[in-house]
Amino acid sequence: MSSQQDLDILRKLFQRDYPEAFAIFNLDNLEKDYLINQFKEQAFKARINQYLTGQTHAGKTSFNNNFLMKKMPSTGNQDCTDFVAFFDLKGNLRSFDTPGVNSLYDYDNINRVALCLPQKPKASRAAKKAKELPFNKEPGTPYQESDVFMTKDYTPCIDDPKAEPIEMGYEVGQWQNEPKVKPDIIFYIVAPHQLYLNEDREYYETLLDRWGDIVIPVLNIHRNPDGTIKPTPQNIQNARQGITEIYQAVFNTDEEPPIFEMNCLEGDGIAQLTEYVCQILPPEKVGNFGNVIKDDLKKYAQKQRQENYYHNLAIISGLLSRTTVKDFDGRSSLLHTTASALMFYGMRTFKSAEALDIDSSSINQEADKIKQQKAQEKFKYTNIERDKEIKKDVPVYGEIKTSKQVVVPKMKERKTRGFLWIPKTELYEDNEVVTLTDTSYGVVDYKSEVIDTVKEVIGQSKESIGYEYNKGGYEAISFLLSIGLAVELFSDAENISSFNGCIEQAKLIVERKLQPIKSKIEQLVNSDTGEKNLIVLLDQMLLG
């Protein structure tokens, strides 16, 4: 997943409660806002007529819509403007939006009529069958002095999104002889990704022949949804080369023409363009506005950018500190996703999407470390059992034989000699031990007999079933603020450190600022109602 996707994910998460989070405030945005406010209040000393012309779908209407609450219609398609639109700002600026060049025949000629250029004399058969034009002008024919074309005054729409423009028809002759609509400056808008073709070169030559050096080429660098530029480097080079060749041929010079690059949709680059305009306009018309741009604009924009950036850092780090650092979206922790988004956001704020070429391995390692610190492994315990026999001693019955010895008298014979030693036998009584045996029936033994079987726990097995994560806390705040400040340091043209070097510098700055309020931070992190107070505390700390 890309850093842009990480940024989009975080924006969605914060969108409900903090829609301003991750809003990109680069210098071009802020300078544009400052200038637009100046144009709406006080700017030029005398009236300046500013015209926008160029290819169809180049971005002319988008440029002017930066000044309006209710936008001029711009479909993004070719041939979407069939009238001359304008509005008056209080700062003495009137801006005109013309139909696209090389669009439908009649639309193209409205552009040429408005700028007093030669019209296309011949229309194709298809142009003659084009839709009906206002004021019944016949399609596919050049405008005559008495023909009328449509204008729309968007001045009421500057501050009121519900207002409607005022429509008015102008005769060609009346318009071209009216000093109040004569151009003071003409922005020739080119979209390089649409290619710069021979018809574009011819039109630019016609512009220069008629209006000279008040024509300023502007390359509108369209961007893709992920913030990268749409035209290729070769597209841009081809447009620059074509413009330069025509300029040098018309003015018979080897000098390079002033060519400005901007993003008309966002207004990026309007400050540099305005600064140049102030240099080439008559001083009596510019007044003090040129000095205001030089002295105040950069300081204002840099200060506002830093304040807005720090406020968003406070929101992002404050919210993440109160959120568990669990795995997010089945891919990585929310802390990893936020770190990636924050680096991309910072680079978009201070540089551009193309400048994001940072080795983020150390950032990921730090996020891993915090995640491990906040992790508590969860276990499942299972009893280890075995079968245990319940036994009982039972009697064994059988014959019981008993014996006893008794002494009984017994007559015995013995040989002896009598008279004259004649052998004879005589009887005598003697005691004799006799064993008497008795047999009975009874318990002869006991034996062990199993009468039941039960389960016996002999231990427990331990199985990991994952992790439970605590809130990011103080560590998440320190980590994310260090990234945010490191990107700011890394983007400083005077800083020669690597990004990892900037990270180390930022850690020291953040620790010095956070340490005095660490206990307060930890209290607010764990408070059910501490979210907004924590953000305010971090905001004040960063700006202090």
Coordinates of C-alpha atoms in Angstrom, one line a residue:
M1 CA 0.0 0.0 0.0
S2 CA 1.4 3.4 -0.9
S3 CA 1.9 6.4 1.4
Q4 CA -0.9 8.2 -0.5
Q5 CA -3.3 5.3 0.4
D6 CA -2.2 5.5 4.0
L7 CA -2.9 9.2 4.0
D8 CA -6.4 8.6 2.5
I9 CA -7.1 6.0 5.1
L10 CA -6.2 8.4 8.0
R11 CA -8.2 11.2 6.4
K12 CA -11.3 9.0 6.4
L13 CA -10.7 8.0 10.1
F14 CA -10.4 11.7 11.2
Q15 CA -13.0 13.1 8.8
R16 CA -16.0 13.1 11.1
D17 CA -14.5 14.8 14.2
Y18 CA -11.4 16.5 12.7
P19 CA -12.0 17.3 9.0
E20 CA -9.0 19.7 9.0
A21 CA -6.6 16.9 9.9
F22 CA -4.1 16.1 7.1
A23 CA -5.2 19.2 5.1
I24 CA -2.1 20.2 3.2
F25 CA -1.1 23.8 3.7
N26 CA 1.9 24.4 1.4
L27 CA 3.2 27.9 0.7
D28 CA 1.5 28.1 -2.7
N29 CA -1.9 27.5 -1.0
L30 CA -1.3 30.0 1.7
E31 CA 0.2 32.6 -0.6
K32 CA -2.8 32.2 -2.9
D33 CA -5.2 32.7 0.0
Y34 CA -3.3 35.8 1.2
L35 CA -3.3 37.3 -2.3
I36 CA -7.0 36.5 -3.0
N37 CA -7.8 38.3 0.3
Q38 CA -5.7 41.2 -0.9
F39 CA -7.4 41.3 -4.3
K40 CA -10.8 41.3 -2.5
E41 CA -9.8 44.3 -0.3
Q42 CA -6.9 46.4 -1.6
A43 CA -4.3 45.6 -4.2
F44 CA -3.7 47.6 -7.3
K45 CA -3.9 51.4 -7.3
A46 CA -5.8 51.5 -10.6
R47 CA -8.0 49.1 -12.5
I48 CA -6.2 46.1 -14.0
N49 CA -7.9 44.0 -16.7
Q50 CA -6.6 40.5 -16.6
Y51 CA -7.6 38.1 -19.4
L52 CA -7.3 34.3 -19.5
T53 CA -7.0 32.6 -22.8
G54 CA -5.6 29.4 -24.3
Q55 CA -6.5 25.8 -25.2
T56 CA -9.9 24.4 -24.5
H57 CA -9.9 22.4 -21.3
A58 CA -6.5 24.0 -20.3
G59 CA -7.8 25.3 -16.9
K60 CA -8.7 28.9 -17.5
T61 CA -12.0 28.7 -15.7
S62 CA -10.4 26.8 -12.9
F63 CA -8.0 29.6 -12.4
N64 CA -10.7 32.2 -12.0
N65 CA -12.8 29.9 -9.8
N66 CA -10.2 30.4 -7.0
F67 CA -11.7 33.8 -6.4
L68 CA -15.4 32.8 -6.4
M69 CA -17.8 31.3 -3.8
K70 CA -20.1 30.3 -6.6
K71 CA -18.0 28.7 -9.3
M72 CA -18.2 29.3 -13.0
P73 CA -19.4 26.2 -14.8
S74 CA -16.5 24.0 -15.9
T75 CA -17.4 20.5 -17.0
G76 CA -13.8 19.3 -17.5
N77 CA -14.8 18.6 -21.2
Q78 CA -13.8 20.4 -24.3
D79 CA -15.8 23.3 -25.6
C80 CA -17.6 24.0 -22.2
T81 CA -17.5 27.8 -22.3
D82 CA -19.5 29.7 -25.0
F83 CA -19.5 33.2 -23.4
V84 CA -17.1 35.7 -21.9
A85 CA -17.2 35.7 -18.1
F86 CA -15.7 38.3 -15.8
F87 CA -15.8 39.6 -12.3
D88 CA -14.6 42.7 -10.4
L89 CA -12.6 42.4 -7.2
K90 CA -12.4 45.3 -4.8
G91 CA -8.6 45.3 -5.1
N92 CA -9.0 46.9 -8.6
L93 CA -8.7 43.6 -10.5
R94 CA -11.1 42.6 -13.2
S95 CA -10.6 39.0 -14.5
F96 CA -11.9 37.8 -17.9
D97 CA -12.5 34.2 -18.8
T98 CA -12.7 33.4 -22.5
P99 CA -13.9 30.4 -24.5
G100 CA -11.1 27.9 -25.4
V101 CA -9.0 28.3 -28.4
N102 CA -9.2 25.6 -31.2
S103 CA -12.6 24.5 -29.8
L104 CA -15.8 24.8 -31.8
Y105 CA -15.6 27.4 -34.5
D106 CA -18.0 29.9 -33.0
Y107 CA -16.6 29.5 -29.5
D108 CA -13.1 30.1 -30.8
N109 CA -14.2 33.2 -32.6
I110 CA -15.8 34.6 -29.4
N111 CA -12.3 34.3 -27.9
R112 CA -10.8 36.2 -30.8
V113 CA -13.5 38.9 -30.8
A114 CA -13.0 39.5 -27.1
L115 CA -9.2 39.9 -27.5
C116 CA -9.5 41.9 -30.8
L117 CA -7.7 39.1 -32.8
P118 CA -8.4 38.1 -36.4
Q119 CA -11.3 35.6 -36.6
K120 CA -11.2 32.3 -38.3
P121 CA -12.7 33.1 -41.7
K122 CA -13.9 29.7 -42.7
A123 CA -16.0 27.1 -40.8
S124 CA -16.3 23.4 -41.6
R125 CA -19.6 22.0 -42.7
A126 CA -20.0 20.5 -39.2
A127 CA -19.5 23.9 -37.6
K128 CA -22.4 25.4 -39.7
K129 CA -24.6 22.7 -38.1
A130 CA -23.6 23.5 -34.6
K131 CA -26.1 24.3 -31.8
E132 CA -27.9 27.6 -32.0
L133 CA -26.0 30.6 -30.4
P134 CA -27.4 33.3 -28.2
F135 CA -28.9 36.4 -29.9
N136 CA -29.6 34.4 -33.1
K137 CA -26.1 34.7 -34.5
E138 CA -25.8 32.3 -37.5
P139 CA -23.5 29.4 -36.6
G140 CA -20.3 28.9 -38.6
T141 CA -19.9 32.4 -39.8
P142 CA -17.5 35.1 -38.5
Y143 CA -18.8 37.8 -36.2
Q144 CA -19.7 41.1 -37.7
E145 CA -19.4 44.4 -35.8
S146 CA -23.2 44.4 -35.2
D147 CA -23.3 40.8 -34.0
V148 CA -23.9 40.2 -30.3
F149 CA -22.1 37.7 -28.0
M150 CA -22.9 36.7 -24.5
T151 CA -21.1 37.9 -21.3
K152 CA -21.7 36.9 -17.7
D153 CA -20.7 39.1 -14.8
Y154 CA -19.9 36.9 -11.8
T155 CA -19.1 39.7 -9.4
P156 CA -22.2 38.9 -7.2
C157 CA -20.8 35.4 -6.9
I158 CA -17.5 36.4 -5.2
D159 CA -18.9 36.1 -1.7
D160 CA -22.3 34.6 -2.2
P161 CA -22.6 30.9 -3.2
K162 CA -26.3 31.3 -4.0
A163 CA -25.9 34.4 -6.3
E164 CA -26.4 34.2 -10.0
P165 CA -24.2 35.9 -12.6
I166 CA -25.6 38.8 -14.5
E167 CA -26.0 38.1 -18.3
M168 CA -25.5 40.8 -20.8
G169 CA -25.1 40.9 -24.6
Y170 CA -22.3 43.0 -26.2
E171 CA -22.0 44.0 -29.8
V172 CA -18.6 43.1 -31.2
G173 CA -17.9 46.7 -32.3
Q174 CA -18.9 48.1 -29.0
W175 CA -16.7 45.7 -27.1
Q176 CA -13.6 46.2 -29.2
N177 CA -13.8 50.0 -28.9
E178 CA -14.4 50.0 -25.2
P179 CA -11.3 51.2 -23.2
K180 CA -12.7 49.7 -20.0
V181 CA -12.2 46.2 -21.3
K182 CA -8.8 46.6 -22.9
P183 CA -6.3 44.0 -21.6
D184 CA -3.5 45.1 -19.2
I185 CA -2.3 41.5 -18.8
I186 CA -3.1 38.3 -20.7
F187 CA -2.4 34.9 -19.2
Y188 CA -1.9 32.4 -22.0
I189 CA -2.8 29.0 -20.4
V190 CA -1.4 25.8 -21.8
A191 CA -1.9 22.3 -20.5
P192 CA 1.2 20.4 -21.5
H193 CA -0.4 16.9 -21.2
Q194 CA -2.8 17.9 -24.0
L195 CA 0.2 18.4 -26.3
Y196 CA 1.4 21.7 -27.9
L197 CA 0.4 21.5 -31.5
N198 CA 0.8 23.7 -34.6
E199 CA -2.6 25.4 -34.1
D200 CA -1.5 26.4 -30.6
R201 CA 1.7 27.9 -31.9
E202 CA -0.2 29.9 -34.5
Y203 CA -2.6 31.3 -31.9
Y204 CA 0.2 32.3 -29.6
E205 CA 2.0 34.0 -32.5
T206 CA -1.3 35.9 -33.2
L207 CA -1.5 36.9 -29.6
L208 CA 2.0 38.3 -29.5
D209 CA 1.6 40.2 -32.7
R210 CA -1.5 41.9 -31.3
W211 CA -0.6 42.4 -27.6
G212 CA 3.2 42.0 -27.3
D213 CA 4.9 41.4 -24.0
I214 CA 1.7 41.7 -21.8
V215 CA 1.0 38.1 -22.9
I216 CA 2.4 35.7 -20.2
P217 CA 2.6 32.0 -21.0
V218 CA 1.4 29.8 -18.1
L219 CA 1.8 26.0 -18.0
N220 CA -1.0 24.5 -16.1
I221 CA 0.4 21.4 -14.5
H222 CA -2.5 19.1 -14.0
R223 CA -2.2 16.6 -11.2
N224 CA -3.4 13.0 -10.8
P225 CA -5.6 12.0 -7.9
D226 CA -2.5 10.8 -5.9
G227 CA -0.8 14.3 -6.3
T228 CA 1.7 13.4 -8.9
I229 CA 1.9 15.5 -12.0
K230 CA 0.0 14.4 -15.1
P231 CA 2.2 15.6 -18.0
T232 CA 5.4 13.8 -18.7
P233 CA 8.7 15.8 -18.6
Q234 CA 8.8 15.6 -22.4
N235 CA 5.3 17.1 -22.6
I236 CA 6.5 20.1 -20.5
Q237 CA 9.7 20.4 -22.5
N238 CA 7.8 20.3 -25.8
A239 CA 5.4 23.1 -24.6
R240 CA 8.3 25.2 -23.4
Q241 CA 10.2 24.7 -26.6
G242 CA 7.2 25.6 -28.8
I243 CA 6.4 28.8 -26.8
T244 CA 10.1 29.8 -26.8
E245 CA 10.5 29.4 -30.6
I246 CA 7.4 31.5 -31.4
Y247 CA 8.4 34.2 -28.8
Q248 CA 12.0 34.5 -30.2
A249 CA 10.7 34.6 -33.8
V250 CA 8.1 37.3 -33.1
F251 CA 10.5 39.6 -31.1
N252 CA 13.6 38.7 -33.1
T253 CA 15.5 37.9 -29.9
D254 CA 17.5 35.1 -28.3
E255 CA 16.0 35.8 -24.9
E256 CA 13.9 33.2 -23.2
P257 CA 10.3 34.2 -22.6
P258 CA 8.9 34.3 -19.0
I259 CA 7.1 31.0 -18.7
F260 CA 5.3 30.2 -15.4
E261 CA 4.2 26.8 -14.1
M262 CA 1.2 26.6 -11.8
N263 CA -1.8 24.4 -10.8
C264 CA -4.8 26.4 -11.9
L265 CA -7.3 24.2 -10.0
E266 CA -5.6 24.7 -6.6
G267 CA -4.1 28.2 -7.4
D268 CA -0.5 26.9 -6.7
G269 CA 1.9 29.4 -8.3
I270 CA -0.3 32.4 -8.3
A271 CA 2.0 34.3 -6.0
Q272 CA 5.0 34.1 -8.4
L273 CA 2.8 35.0 -11.3
T274 CA 1.4 38.1 -9.5
E275 CA 4.9 39.2 -8.4
Y276 CA 6.0 39.2 -12.1
V277 CA 2.8 41.0 -13.2
C278 CA 3.6 43.8 -10.7
Q279 CA 7.0 44.1 -12.3
I280 CA 5.8 44.6 -15.9
L281 CA 2.6 46.7 -15.2
P282 CA 2.9 50.5 -15.1
P283 CA 3.9 51.6 -11.6
E284 CA 1.1 54.1 -11.5
K285 CA -1.3 51.2 -11.7
V286 CA 0.5 48.8 -9.3
G287 CA 1.0 51.3 -6.5
N288 CA 2.4 49.7 -3.3
F289 CA 1.1 46.3 -4.1
G290 CA 4.4 45.0 -5.4
N291 CA 6.2 45.9 -2.1
V292 CA 3.4 44.1 -0.1
I293 CA 4.0 41.0 -2.1
K294 CA 7.8 41.1 -1.6
D295 CA 7.8 41.9 2.1
D296 CA 4.7 40.4 3.6
L297 CA 3.7 37.4 1.5
K298 CA 6.4 34.9 2.2
K299 CA 6.5 35.7 5.9
Y300 CA 2.7 35.4 6.2
A301 CA 2.6 32.1 4.3
Q302 CA 5.5 30.5 6.2
K303 CA 4.0 31.5 9.5
Q304 CA 0.6 30.2 8.6
R305 CA 2.0 27.0 7.1
Q306 CA 3.9 26.2 10.3
E307 CA 0.9 27.0 12.6
N308 CA -1.5 24.9 10.5
Y309 CA 1.0 22.0 10.3
Y310 CA 1.7 22.1 14.0
H311 CA -2.0 22.1 14.8
N312 CA -2.5 19.0 12.6
L313 CA 0.5 17.3 14.3
A314 CA -1.2 18.0 17.6
I315 CA -4.5 16.4 16.4
I316 CA -2.9 13.4 14.9
S317 CA -0.5 12.6 17.7
G318 CA -3.1 13.4 20.4
L319 CA -5.7 11.0 18.9
L320 CA -3.2 8.2 18.3
S321 CA -2.0 8.4 21.9
R322 CA -5.5 7.6 23.0
T323 CA -5.9 4.7 20.5
T324 CA -4.6 1.2 20.9
V325 CA -1.7 0.3 18.6
K326 CA -3.3 -2.9 17.5
D327 CA -2.9 -4.3 14.0
F328 CA -4.9 -2.3 11.5
D329 CA -6.6 -3.5 8.3
G330 CA -4.9 -6.8 8.6
R331 CA -1.6 -5.3 7.4
S332 CA 0.2 -3.3 10.0
S333 CA -0.5 -1.4 13.2
L334 CA -2.3 1.9 13.1
L335 CA 0.9 3.5 14.3
H336 CA 2.8 2.2 11.2
T337 CA 0.0 3.5 8.9
T338 CA 0.0 6.9 10.7
A339 CA 3.8 7.2 10.5
S340 CA 3.7 6.5 6.7
A341 CA 0.9 8.9 6.2
L342 CA 2.6 11.6 8.3
M343 CA 5.8 11.5 6.3
F344 CA 3.9 11.8 3.0
Y345 CA 1.8 14.6 4.4
G346 CA 4.8 16.5 5.7
M347 CA 6.6 16.2 2.3
R348 CA 3.5 17.3 0.5
T349 CA 3.3 20.3 2.8
F350 CA 6.9 21.4 2.6
K351 CA 8.0 20.0 -0.8
S352 CA 6.0 17.8 -3.2
A353 CA 4.9 14.2 -3.7
E354 CA 7.8 13.7 -6.0
A355 CA 10.3 14.7 -3.3
L356 CA 9.3 11.8 -1.1
D357 CA 12.4 9.7 -1.3
I358 CA 13.1 8.7 2.2
D359 CA 14.4 5.4 3.7
S360 CA 11.7 4.7 6.3
S361 CA 13.2 1.6 7.7
S362 CA 14.2 3.3 11.0
I363 CA 10.7 4.7 11.3
N364 CA 9.2 1.2 10.9
Q365 CA 11.6 -0.2 13.5
E366 CA 10.6 2.5 16.0
A367 CA 7.0 1.8 15.4
D368 CA 7.6 -1.9 15.9
K369 CA 9.4 -1.1 19.2
I370 CA 6.5 0.9 20.5
K371 CA 4.0 -1.7 19.4
Q372 CA 6.0 -4.4 21.3
Q373 CA 6.2 -2.2 24.4
K374 CA 2.4 -1.7 24.3
A375 CA 1.7 -5.4 23.7
Q376 CA 0.5 -7.9 26.3
E377 CA 0.5 -11.5 25.1
K378 CA -2.7 -13.4 25.7
F379 CA -2.6 -17.1 26.6
K380 CA -5.0 -19.9 26.6
Y381 CA -4.5 -22.3 29.5
T382 CA -5.6 -26.0 29.1
N383 CA -5.7 -28.6 31.8
I384 CA -3.6 -31.7 31.3
E385 CA -5.6 -34.7 32.6
R386 CA -5.3 -38.4 33.0
D387 CA -7.7 -41.1 34.1
K388 CA -7.5 -42.0 37.8
E389 CA -9.0 -45.2 39.2
I390 CA -10.9 -45.1 42.4
K391 CA -10.2 -48.4 44.3
K392 CA -11.7 -50.2 47.3
D393 CA -10.4 -53.1 49.3
V394 CA -12.9 -56.0 49.4
P395 CA -12.7 -59.3 51.4
V396 CA -11.8 -62.7 49.9
Y397 CA -13.6 -65.6 51.5
G398 CA -12.3 -69.2 51.8
E399 CA -11.3 -72.1 54.1
I400 CA -9.4 -71.1 57.1
K401 CA -7.3 -73.8 58.5
T402 CA -6.0 -73.5 62.0
S403 CA -3.7 -75.8 64.0
K404 CA -2.6 -76.1 67.5
Q405 CA -0.2 -78.3 69.4
V406 CA -1.4 -80.2 72.5
V407 CA 0.4 -82.5 74.9
V408 CA -1.3 -85.9 75.3
P409 CA -0.2 -88.9 77.3
K410 CA 0.7 -92.0 75.3
M411 CA 1.8 -95.5 76.2
K412 CA 5.0 -96.5 74.7
E413 CA 7.1 -99.7 74.7
R414 CA 10.6 -100.0 75.5
K415 CA 13.1 -102.8 75.5
T416 CA 14.8 -103.7 78.7
R417 CA 16.5 -106.8 80.4
G418 CA 15.3 -108.6 83.2
F419 CA 16.5 -111.4 85.3
L420 CA 19.5 -113.0 84.0
W421 CA 19.6 -110.4 81.4
I422 CA 16.8 -111.8 79.6
P423 CA 15.3 -109.2 77.1
K424 CA 11.8 -108.1 77.8
T425 CA 9.4 -105.4 76.8
E426 CA 7.7 -103.1 79.2
L427 CA 5.1 -100.3 78.8
Y428 CA 5.5 -96.8 80.1
E429 CA 3.5 -93.6 79.8
D430 CA 5.0 -90.5 78.1
N431 CA 3.8 -87.1 77.0
E432 CA 3.7 -86.4 73.3
V433 CA 3.0 -83.1 71.4
V434 CA 0.3 -83.5 68.9
T435 CA -0.8 -80.9 66.2
L436 CA -4.5 -80.6 65.9
T437 CA -5.9 -79.0 62.7
D438 CA -9.3 -77.2 62.4
T439 CA -11.0 -76.0 59.2
S440 CA -13.5 -73.0 59.0
Y441 CA -14.9 -70.6 56.3
G442 CA -14.2 -66.9 56.5
V443 CA -12.2 -63.9 55.2
V444 CA -8.9 -65.1 54.0
D445 CA -7.7 -61.9 52.3
Y446 CA -8.5 -58.5 50.9
K447 CA -8.1 -57.4 47.3
S448 CA -8.1 -53.9 45.6
E449 CA -11.0 -53.5 43.2
V450 CA -11.7 -50.5 40.8
I451 CA -15.1 -49.1 41.5
D452 CA -14.9 -45.9 39.4
T453 CA -12.7 -43.9 37.0
V454 CA -12.3 -40.1 37.2
K455 CA -10.2 -37.4 35.5
E456 CA -7.2 -36.1 37.4
V457 CA -5.5 -32.7 36.5
I458 CA -1.8 -33.2 36.6
G459 CA -0.8 -29.8 35.0
Q460 CA -1.6 -27.1 32.5
S461 CA -0.5 -26.4 28.9
K462 CA 0.0 -22.7 27.8
E463 CA -0.9 -21.6 24.3
S464 CA -0.5 -18.1 22.9
I465 CA -3.7 -16.7 21.3
G466 CA -2.4 -13.3 20.3
Y467 CA -1.8 -9.9 21.8
E468 CA -3.8 -7.3 23.6
Y469 CA -2.5 -3.8 23.0
N470 CA -2.6 -0.7 25.2
K471 CA -3.0 2.9 24.1
G472 CA -0.1 4.5 22.3
G473 CA 0.3 7.0 25.1
Y474 CA 3.2 9.3 25.6
E475 CA 5.5 7.2 23.4
A476 CA 3.2 7.5 20.4
I477 CA 3.1 11.3 20.8
S478 CA 6.8 11.5 21.0
F479 CA 7.3 9.2 18.0
L480 CA 4.8 11.0 15.7
L481 CA 5.9 14.5 16.7
S482 CA 9.5 13.5 16.0
I483 CA 8.5 12.4 12.5
G484 CA 6.5 15.6 11.8
L485 CA 9.4 17.9 12.9
A486 CA 12.0 15.7 11.2
V487 CA 10.2 16.2 7.8
E488 CA 10.1 20.0 8.4
L489 CA 13.8 20.0 9.2
F490 CA 14.6 17.8 6.2
S491 CA 12.7 20.1 3.9
D492 CA 14.8 23.1 5.0
A493 CA 17.1 24.0 2.1
E494 CA 19.8 25.0 4.6
N495 CA 19.7 21.6 6.4
I496 CA 22.3 19.2 5.0
S497 CA 21.5 16.3 7.3
S498 CA 20.1 13.0 6.1
F499 CA 16.5 12.2 7.1
N500 CA 17.8 9.9 9.9
G501 CA 19.9 12.7 11.1
C502 CA 16.9 15.0 11.1
I503 CA 15.0 12.3 13.1
E504 CA 17.6 12.4 15.8
Q505 CA 17.5 16.2 15.9
A506 CA 13.7 16.2 16.1
K507 CA 13.7 13.6 19.0
L508 CA 15.9 16.0 21.1
I509 CA 13.6 18.9 20.4
V510 CA 10.4 16.9 21.1
E511 CA 11.8 15.4 24.3
R512 CA 12.8 18.8 25.6
K513 CA 9.4 20.2 24.9
L514 CA 7.4 17.2 26.2
Q515 CA 9.3 16.4 29.3
P516 CA 7.8 19.3 31.5
I517 CA 4.3 18.3 30.6
K518 CA 4.7 14.5 30.6
S519 CA 2.6 13.8 33.6
K520 CA -0.2 16.0 32.3
I521 CA -0.1 14.2 29.0
E522 CA -0.4 10.8 30.6
Q523 CA -3.3 12.0 32.7
L524 CA -5.2 13.3 29.6
V525 CA -4.3 10.2 27.6
N526 CA -6.2 8.1 30.1
S527 CA -9.0 10.5 30.8
D528 CA -12.3 9.7 29.1
T529 CA -12.8 13.4 28.4
G530 CA -9.2 14.5 27.8
E531 CA -9.1 14.4 24.0
K532 CA -9.6 18.0 23.2
N533 CA -7.6 19.3 26.1
L534 CA -4.7 17.1 25.1
I535 CA -4.8 18.5 21.5
V536 CA -4.8 22.0 22.9
L537 CA -1.9 21.2 25.2
L538 CA 0.2 19.8 22.4
D539 CA -0.7 22.6 20.0
Q540 CA 0.5 25.2 22.6
M541 CA 3.6 23.2 23.3
L542 CA 4.6 23.1 19.6
L543 CA 4.0 26.8 19.0
G544 CA 5.7 27.8 22.3

